[in-house]
mmCIF file of C-alpha atoms in Angstrom:
data_model
loop_
_atom_site.group_PDB
_atom_site.id
_atom_site.type_symbol
_atom_site.label_atom_id
_atom_site.label_comp_id
_atom_site.label_asym_id
_atom_site.label_seq_id
_atom_site.Cartn_x
_atom_site.Cartn_y
_atom_site.Cartn_z
ATOM 1 C CA GLY A 1479 16.996 6.421 -0.719
ATOM 2 C CA ASP A 1480 14.915 3.542 -1.936
ATOM 3 C CA SER A 1481 12.312 4.416 -4.447
ATOM 4 C CA VAL A 1482 9.983 3.022 -7.111
ATOM 5 C CA THR A 1483 9.004 4.795 -10.272
ATOM 6 C CA GLN A 1484 6.030 3.805 -12.464
ATOM 7 C CA MET A 1485 5.005 4.890 -15.776
ATOM 8 C CA GLU A 1486 2.195 7.781 -15.487
ATOM 9 C CA GLY A 1487 -1.407 6.854 -16.337
ATOM 10 C CA PRO A 1488 -3.993 6.514 -17.153
ATOM 11 C CA VAL A 1489 -3.565 3.807 -19.458
ATOM 12 C CA THR A 1490 -6.715 3.205 -21.540
ATOM 13 C CA LEU A 1491 -6.940 -0.038 -23.608
ATOM 14 C CA SER A 1492 -9.720 -1.876 -25.451
ATOM 15 C CA GLU A 1493 -10.486 -5.456 -24.130
ATOM 16 C CA GLU A 1494 -8.109 -8.272 -25.340
ATOM 17 C CA ALA A 1495 -5.365 -5.615 -25.756
ATOM 18 C CA PHE A 1496 -1.748 -6.225 -24.455
ATOM 19 C CA LEU A 1497 -0.867 -4.538 -21.454
ATOM 20 C CA THR A 1498 2.554 -3.242 -20.095
ATOM 21 C CA ILE A 1499 2.996 -0.990 -17.072
ATOM 22 C CA ASN A 1500 6.507 0.030 -16.655
ATOM 23 C CA CYS A 1501 8.456 -0.066 -12.994
ATOM 24 C CA THR A 1502 11.734 0.724 -12.256
ATOM 25 C CA TYR A 1503 13.302 0.896 -8.790
ATOM 26 C CA THR A 1504 16.384 2.110 -6.818
ATOM 27 C CA ALA A 1505 17.377 0.174 -3.737
ATOM 28 C CA THR A 1506 20.440 -0.145 -1.607
ATOM 29 C CA GLY A 1507 20.225 -3.873 -1.088
ATOM 30 C CA TYR A 1508 18.500 -6.920 -2.809
ATOM 31 C CA PRO A 1509 14.826 -6.149 -2.415
ATOM 32 C CA SER A 1510 11.807 -8.262 -3.024
ATOM 33 C CA LEU A 1511 9.485 -6.689 -5.568
ATOM 34 C CA PHE A 1512 5.763 -6.559 -5.716
ATOM 35 C CA TRP A 1513 2.708 -5.518 -7.841
ATOM 36 C CA TYR A 1514 -0.403 -4.740 -5.736
ATOM 37 C CA VAL A 1515 -3.838 -3.992 -7.355
ATOM 38 C CA GLN A 1516 -6.440 -1.710 -5.988
ATOM 39 C CA TYR A 1517 -9.846 -1.863 -7.161
ATOM 40 C CA PRO A 1518 -12.462 1.009 -6.820
ATOM 41 C CA GLY A 1519 -13.311 1.620 -3.208
ATOM 42 C CA GLU A 1520 -11.079 -1.210 -1.834
ATOM 43 C CA GLY A 1521 -7.668 -1.581 -0.262
ATOM 44 C CA LEU A 1522 -4.626 -2.998 -1.964
ATOM 45 C CA GLN A 1523 -4.420 -6.726 -2.839
ATOM 46 C CA LEU A 1524 -1.086 -8.432 -3.512
ATOM 47 C CA LEU A 1525 -1.106 -9.448 -7.421
ATOM 48 C CA LEU A 1526 2.424 -11.144 -7.728
ATOM 49 C CA LYS A 1527 5.850 -10.928 -6.182
ATOM 50 C CA ALA A 1528 9.408 -11.859 -7.029
ATOM 51 C CA THR A 1529 12.147 -12.277 -4.456
ATOM 52 C CA LYS A 1530 15.298 -12.369 -6.350
ATOM 53 C CA ALA A 1531 16.882 -11.718 -9.832
ATOM 54 C CA ASP A 1532 15.241 -13.457 -12.948
ATOM 55 C CA ASP A 1533 12.433 -14.676 -10.947
ATOM 56 C CA LYS A 1534 9.088 -14.294 -12.700
ATOM 57 C CA GLY A 1535 5.884 -13.617 -10.556
ATOM 58 C CA SER A 1536 2.593 -14.420 -12.119
ATOM 59 C CA ASN A 1537 -1.118 -14.342 -11.337
ATOM 60 C CA LYS A 1538 -4.478 -14.142 -12.978
ATOM 61 C CA GLY A 1539 -2.587 -13.871 -16.302
ATOM 62 C CA PHE A 1540 -0.343 -11.115 -15.144
ATOM 63 C CA GLU A 1541 3.452 -11.484 -15.260
ATOM 64 C CA ALA A 1542 6.434 -9.712 -14.161
ATOM 65 C CA THR A 1543 10.041 -10.560 -14.184
ATOM 66 C CA TYR A 1544 12.736 -9.196 -11.854
ATOM 67 C CA ARG A 1545 15.437 -7.804 -13.998
ATOM 68 C CA LYS A 1546 18.478 -6.821 -11.754
ATOM 69 C CA GLU A 1547 20.574 -5.516 -14.743
ATOM 70 C CA THR A 1548 17.850 -2.956 -15.724
ATOM 71 C CA THR A 1549 16.324 -2.620 -12.202
ATOM 72 C CA SER A 1550 13.028 -3.168 -13.504
ATOM 73 C CA PHE A 1551 9.880 -5.363 -12.728
ATOM 74 C CA HIS A 1552 7.601 -4.477 -15.696
ATOM 75 C CA LEU A 1553 3.806 -5.737 -15.352
ATOM 76 C CA GLU A 1554 2.350 -7.515 -18.488
ATOM 77 C CA LYS A 1555 -0.697 -9.287 -19.518
ATOM 78 C CA GLY A 1556 -1.331 -10.810 -22.867
ATOM 79 C CA SER A 1557 -5.168 -9.930 -23.155
ATOM 80 C CA VAL A 1558 -6.800 -7.528 -20.657
ATOM 81 C CA GLN A 1559 -10.433 -7.658 -19.675
ATOM 82 C CA VAL A 1560 -12.812 -5.052 -18.496
ATOM 83 C CA SER A 1561 -12.552 -6.347 -14.930
ATOM 84 C CA ASP A 1562 -8.775 -5.600 -14.865
ATOM 85 C CA SER A 1563 -9.604 -1.948 -14.671
ATOM 86 C CA ALA A 1564 -8.039 -0.754 -11.391
ATOM 87 C CA VAL A 1565 -5.003 1.055 -10.005
ATOM 88 C CA TYR A 1566 -1.610 -0.961 -10.235
ATOM 89 C CA PHE A 1567 1.098 -0.156 -7.566
ATOM 90 C CA CYS A 1568 4.829 -1.446 -7.961
ATOM 91 C CA ALA A 1569 6.533 -1.744 -4.679
ATOM 92 C CA LEU A 1570 9.653 -2.929 -3.156
ATOM 93 C CA ASN A 1571 10.959 -4.331 0.199
ATOM 94 C CA ASP A 1572 14.436 -3.599 0.769
ATOM 95 C CA HIS A 1573 15.453 -5.919 3.654
ATOM 96 C CA GLN A 1574 18.309 -3.946 4.444
ATOM 97 C CA ALA A 1575 16.476 -0.704 5.072
ATOM 98 C CA GLY A 1576 13.627 -2.068 7.079
ATOM 99 C CA THR A 1577 10.369 -3.871 6.491
ATOM 100 C CA ALA A 1578 7.968 -1.151 5.268
ATOM 101 C CA LEU A 1579 7.029 -1.508 1.665
ATOM 102 C CA ILE A 1580 7.971 1.383 -0.667
ATOM 103 C CA PHE A 1581 5.174 2.069 -3.282
ATOM 104 C CA GLY A 1582 5.232 3.741 -6.660
ATOM 105 C CA LYS A 1583 2.502 6.559 -7.452
ATOM 106 C CA GLY A 1584 0.148 4.066 -9.040
ATOM 107 C CA THR A 1585 -0.967 3.549 -12.472
ATOM 108 C CA THR A 1586 -4.605 3.615 -13.553
ATOM 109 C CA LEU A 1587 -5.773 1.150 -16.052
ATOM 110 C CA SER A 1588 -9.039 1.594 -17.945
ATOM 111 C CA VAL A 1589 -10.267 -1.190 -20.117
ATOM 112 C CA SER A 1590 -13.377 -0.665 -22.461
ATOM 113 C CA SER A 1591 -15.288 -3.343 -24.155
ATOM 114 C CA ASN B 25 -11.379 -15.628 8.446
ATOM 115 C CA ALA B 26 -11.909 -11.821 8.604
ATOM 116 C CA GLY B 27 -9.514 -9.667 6.835
ATOM 117 C CA VAL B 28 -8.025 -6.333 8.053
ATOM 118 C CA MET B 29 -10.965 -4.214 9.418
ATOM 119 C CA GLN B 30 -10.753 -0.394 9.246
ATOM 120 C CA ASN B 31 -13.519 1.940 10.495
ATOM 121 C CA PRO B 32 -15.028 4.074 9.912
ATOM 122 C CA ARG B 33 -14.891 3.941 6.025
ATOM 123 C CA HIS B 34 -15.522 7.680 5.700
ATOM 124 C CA LEU B 35 -14.946 10.239 8.118
ATOM 125 C CA VAL B 36 -15.633 13.988 8.063
ATOM 126 C CA ARG B 37 -14.162 16.342 10.467
ATOM 127 C CA ARG B 38 -14.091 20.300 10.605
ATOM 128 C CA ARG B 39 -10.700 22.043 10.914
ATOM 129 C CA GLY B 40 -9.358 21.793 14.348
ATOM 130 C CA GLN B 41 -11.264 18.657 15.423
ATOM 131 C CA GLU B 42 -9.650 15.384 16.064
ATOM 132 C CA ALA B 43 -9.726 12.340 13.751
ATOM 133 C CA ARG B 44 -9.571 8.668 15.265
ATOM 134 C CA LEU B 45 -9.170 6.059 12.697
ATOM 135 C CA ARG B 46 -9.207 2.303 13.817
ATOM 136 C CA CYS B 47 -7.585 -0.778 12.349
ATOM 137 C CA SER B 48 -8.032 -4.432 13.585
ATOM 138 C CA PRO B 49 -5.436 -6.717 11.906
ATOM 139 C CA MET B 50 -6.015 -10.038 10.734
ATOM 140 C CA LYS B 51 -6.166 -12.631 13.338
ATOM 141 C CA GLY B 52 -2.749 -13.787 14.623
ATOM 142 C CA HIS B 53 -1.118 -10.913 12.999
ATOM 143 C CA SER B 54 0.969 -8.750 15.495
ATOM 144 C CA HIS B 55 2.415 -6.209 13.015
ATOM 145 C CA VAL B 56 0.422 -3.140 11.610
ATOM 146 C CA TYR B 57 1.432 -0.614 9.160
ATOM 147 C CA TRP B 58 -0.345 2.659 8.378
ATOM 148 C CA TYR B 59 -0.074 4.217 5.057
ATOM 149 C CA ARG B 60 -1.429 7.529 3.482
ATOM 150 C CA GLN B 61 -2.598 7.910 0.017
ATOM 151 C CA LEU B 62 -3.008 11.453 -1.355
ATOM 152 C CA PRO B 63 -4.796 12.212 -4.522
ATOM 153 C CA GLU B 64 -2.628 11.351 -7.522
ATOM 154 C CA GLU B 65 0.032 10.018 -5.265
ATOM 155 C CA GLY B 66 1.173 6.462 -4.312
ATOM 156 C CA LEU B 67 0.905 5.231 -0.787
ATOM 157 C CA LYS B 68 3.351 6.964 1.728
ATOM 158 C CA PHE B 69 4.392 4.848 4.603
ATOM 159 C CA MET B 70 3.712 6.438 7.998
ATOM 160 C CA VAL B 71 4.353 4.081 11.014
ATOM 161 C CA TYR B 72 5.173 0.350 11.650
ATOM 162 C CA LEU B 73 3.852 -0.951 14.994
ATOM 163 C CA GLN B 74 3.917 -4.108 16.982
ATOM 164 C CA LYS B 75 1.707 -4.906 19.978
ATOM 165 C CA GLU B 76 2.554 -2.059 22.534
ATOM 166 C CA ASN B 77 5.674 -0.953 20.490
ATOM 167 C CA ILE B 78 6.229 1.564 17.869
ATOM 168 C CA ILE B 79 9.110 0.101 15.516
ATOM 169 C CA ASP B 80 9.232 2.720 12.838
ATOM 170 C CA GLU B 81 7.620 6.016 12.829
ATOM 171 C CA SER B 82 9.989 7.836 10.300
ATOM 172 C CA GLY B 83 6.905 8.550 8.109
ATOM 173 C CA MET B 84 4.885 10.418 10.552
ATOM 174 C CA PRO B 85 4.468 14.018 10.601
ATOM 175 C CA LYS B 86 6.143 15.329 13.915
ATOM 176 C CA GLU B 87 3.178 17.165 15.269
ATOM 177 C CA ARG B 88 -0.375 16.208 15.474
ATOM 178 C CA PHE B 89 -0.154 12.679 14.433
ATOM 179 C CA SER B 90 0.034 9.690 16.906
ATOM 180 C CA ALA B 91 -0.433 5.832 16.671
ATOM 181 C CA GLU B 92 -0.687 3.152 19.001
ATOM 182 C CA PHE B 93 -1.277 -0.625 19.019
ATOM 183 C CA PRO B 94 -2.487 -1.559 22.375
ATOM 184 C CA LYS B 95 -2.177 -5.143 23.833
ATOM 185 C CA GLU B 96 -5.781 -5.553 23.463
ATOM 186 C CA GLY B 97 -7.905 -3.873 20.805
ATOM 187 C CA PRO B 98 -7.412 -2.111 17.504
ATOM 188 C CA SER B 99 -4.557 0.046 16.483
ATOM 189 C CA ILE B 100 -5.486 3.609 16.456
ATOM 190 C CA LEU B 101 -4.125 6.467 14.327
ATOM 191 C CA ARG B 102 -4.883 9.724 15.883
ATOM 192 C CA ILE B 103 -4.815 13.195 14.122
ATOM 193 C CA GLN B 104 -5.271 16.200 16.306
ATOM 194 C CA GLN B 105 -6.370 19.550 15.139
ATOM 195 C CA VAL B 106 -6.861 18.361 11.693
ATOM 196 C CA VAL B 107 -6.234 20.648 8.753
ATOM 197 C CA ARG B 108 -7.549 20.464 4.994
ATOM 198 C CA GLY B 109 -4.197 19.095 3.987
ATOM 199 C CA ASP B 110 -4.835 15.926 6.215
ATOM 200 C CA SER B 111 -7.724 14.866 3.675
ATOM 201 C CA ALA B 112 -6.544 11.769 2.375
ATOM 202 C CA ALA B 113 -7.210 8.033 2.454
ATOM 203 C CA TYR B 114 -5.509 6.317 5.180
ATOM 204 C CA PHE B 115 -4.898 2.525 4.766
ATOM 205 C CA CYS B 116 -3.914 -0.053 7.507
ATOM 206 C CA ALA B 117 -2.137 -3.293 6.697
ATOM 207 C CA SER B 118 -1.032 -6.342 8.593
ATOM 208 C CA PHE B 119 1.905 -8.418 8.007
ATOM 209 C CA ARG B 120 2.333 -12.179 7.649
ATOM 210 C CA ASP B 121 5.901 -13.072 8.431
ATOM 211 C CA ARG B 122 6.331 -16.291 6.656
ATOM 212 C CA ASP B 123 5.847 -14.768 3.265
ATOM 213 C CA GLU B 124 6.224 -10.823 3.471
ATOM 214 C CA LYS B 125 2.701 -10.595 2.533
ATOM 215 C CA LEU B 126 0.772 -7.436 3.526
ATOM 216 C CA PHE B 127 -3.020 -7.689 3.900
ATOM 217 C CA PHE B 128 -4.705 -4.240 3.531
ATOM 218 C CA GLY B 129 -7.753 -2.969 4.964
ATOM 219 C CA SER B 130 -10.349 -1.011 2.683
ATOM 220 C CA GLY B 131 -9.077 2.378 4.283
ATOM 221 C CA THR B 132 -10.691 5.219 5.967
ATOM 222 C CA GLN B 133 -11.341 8.174 3.708
ATOM 223 C CA LEU B 134 -10.788 11.475 5.861
ATOM 224 C CA SER B 135 -12.372 14.653 4.696
ATOM 225 C CA VAL B 136 -11.680 17.695 6.414
ATOM 226 C CA LEU B 137 -14.122 20.738 5.885
#
């Protein structure tokens, strides 16, 4: 079945460091891919999305490129801030399998000043 | 423009009691998803509902769990005879058709003593 695999955390970085959180997926069709962010005590918020191969989603300095050949959607940011500390979830929506988003386990990012 | 509202934020129950979790979707949204988040795990899909219809309940445990989304009022996730293993954060999300965007509530943290 469809699945999403994320790198395990926690990821601990200093402010202004470069961030990569790896995400790979398995899907039967041509999914849309998403990154969601969960700040402490809150629900998930959509960070960015990509709907087809080679699309790049971007928001708030974060980027991720839909790579069909490697079935990946890695999240990157050039310079993290303390306020980026949160849990990041990679997710897919395989339109052939239904409309429920399938999430990875989440990666906790902790940024210190 | 209120977001997805979930209540209560925290719910404490003793083993064997019933838990009722409520979710009011965003205005104009007629699709609701329920997800469960266990410690150290990602979000697991439970059930997808439209008004007065259960569309997909493939993620719901077969016993003790039920969900509804009546024509009027919030969606309800009901857990009968709770056990300690039901302790988790339960998130509701409502869906916007035009861009596949899920809007999440802040969740209900259920603790079973």
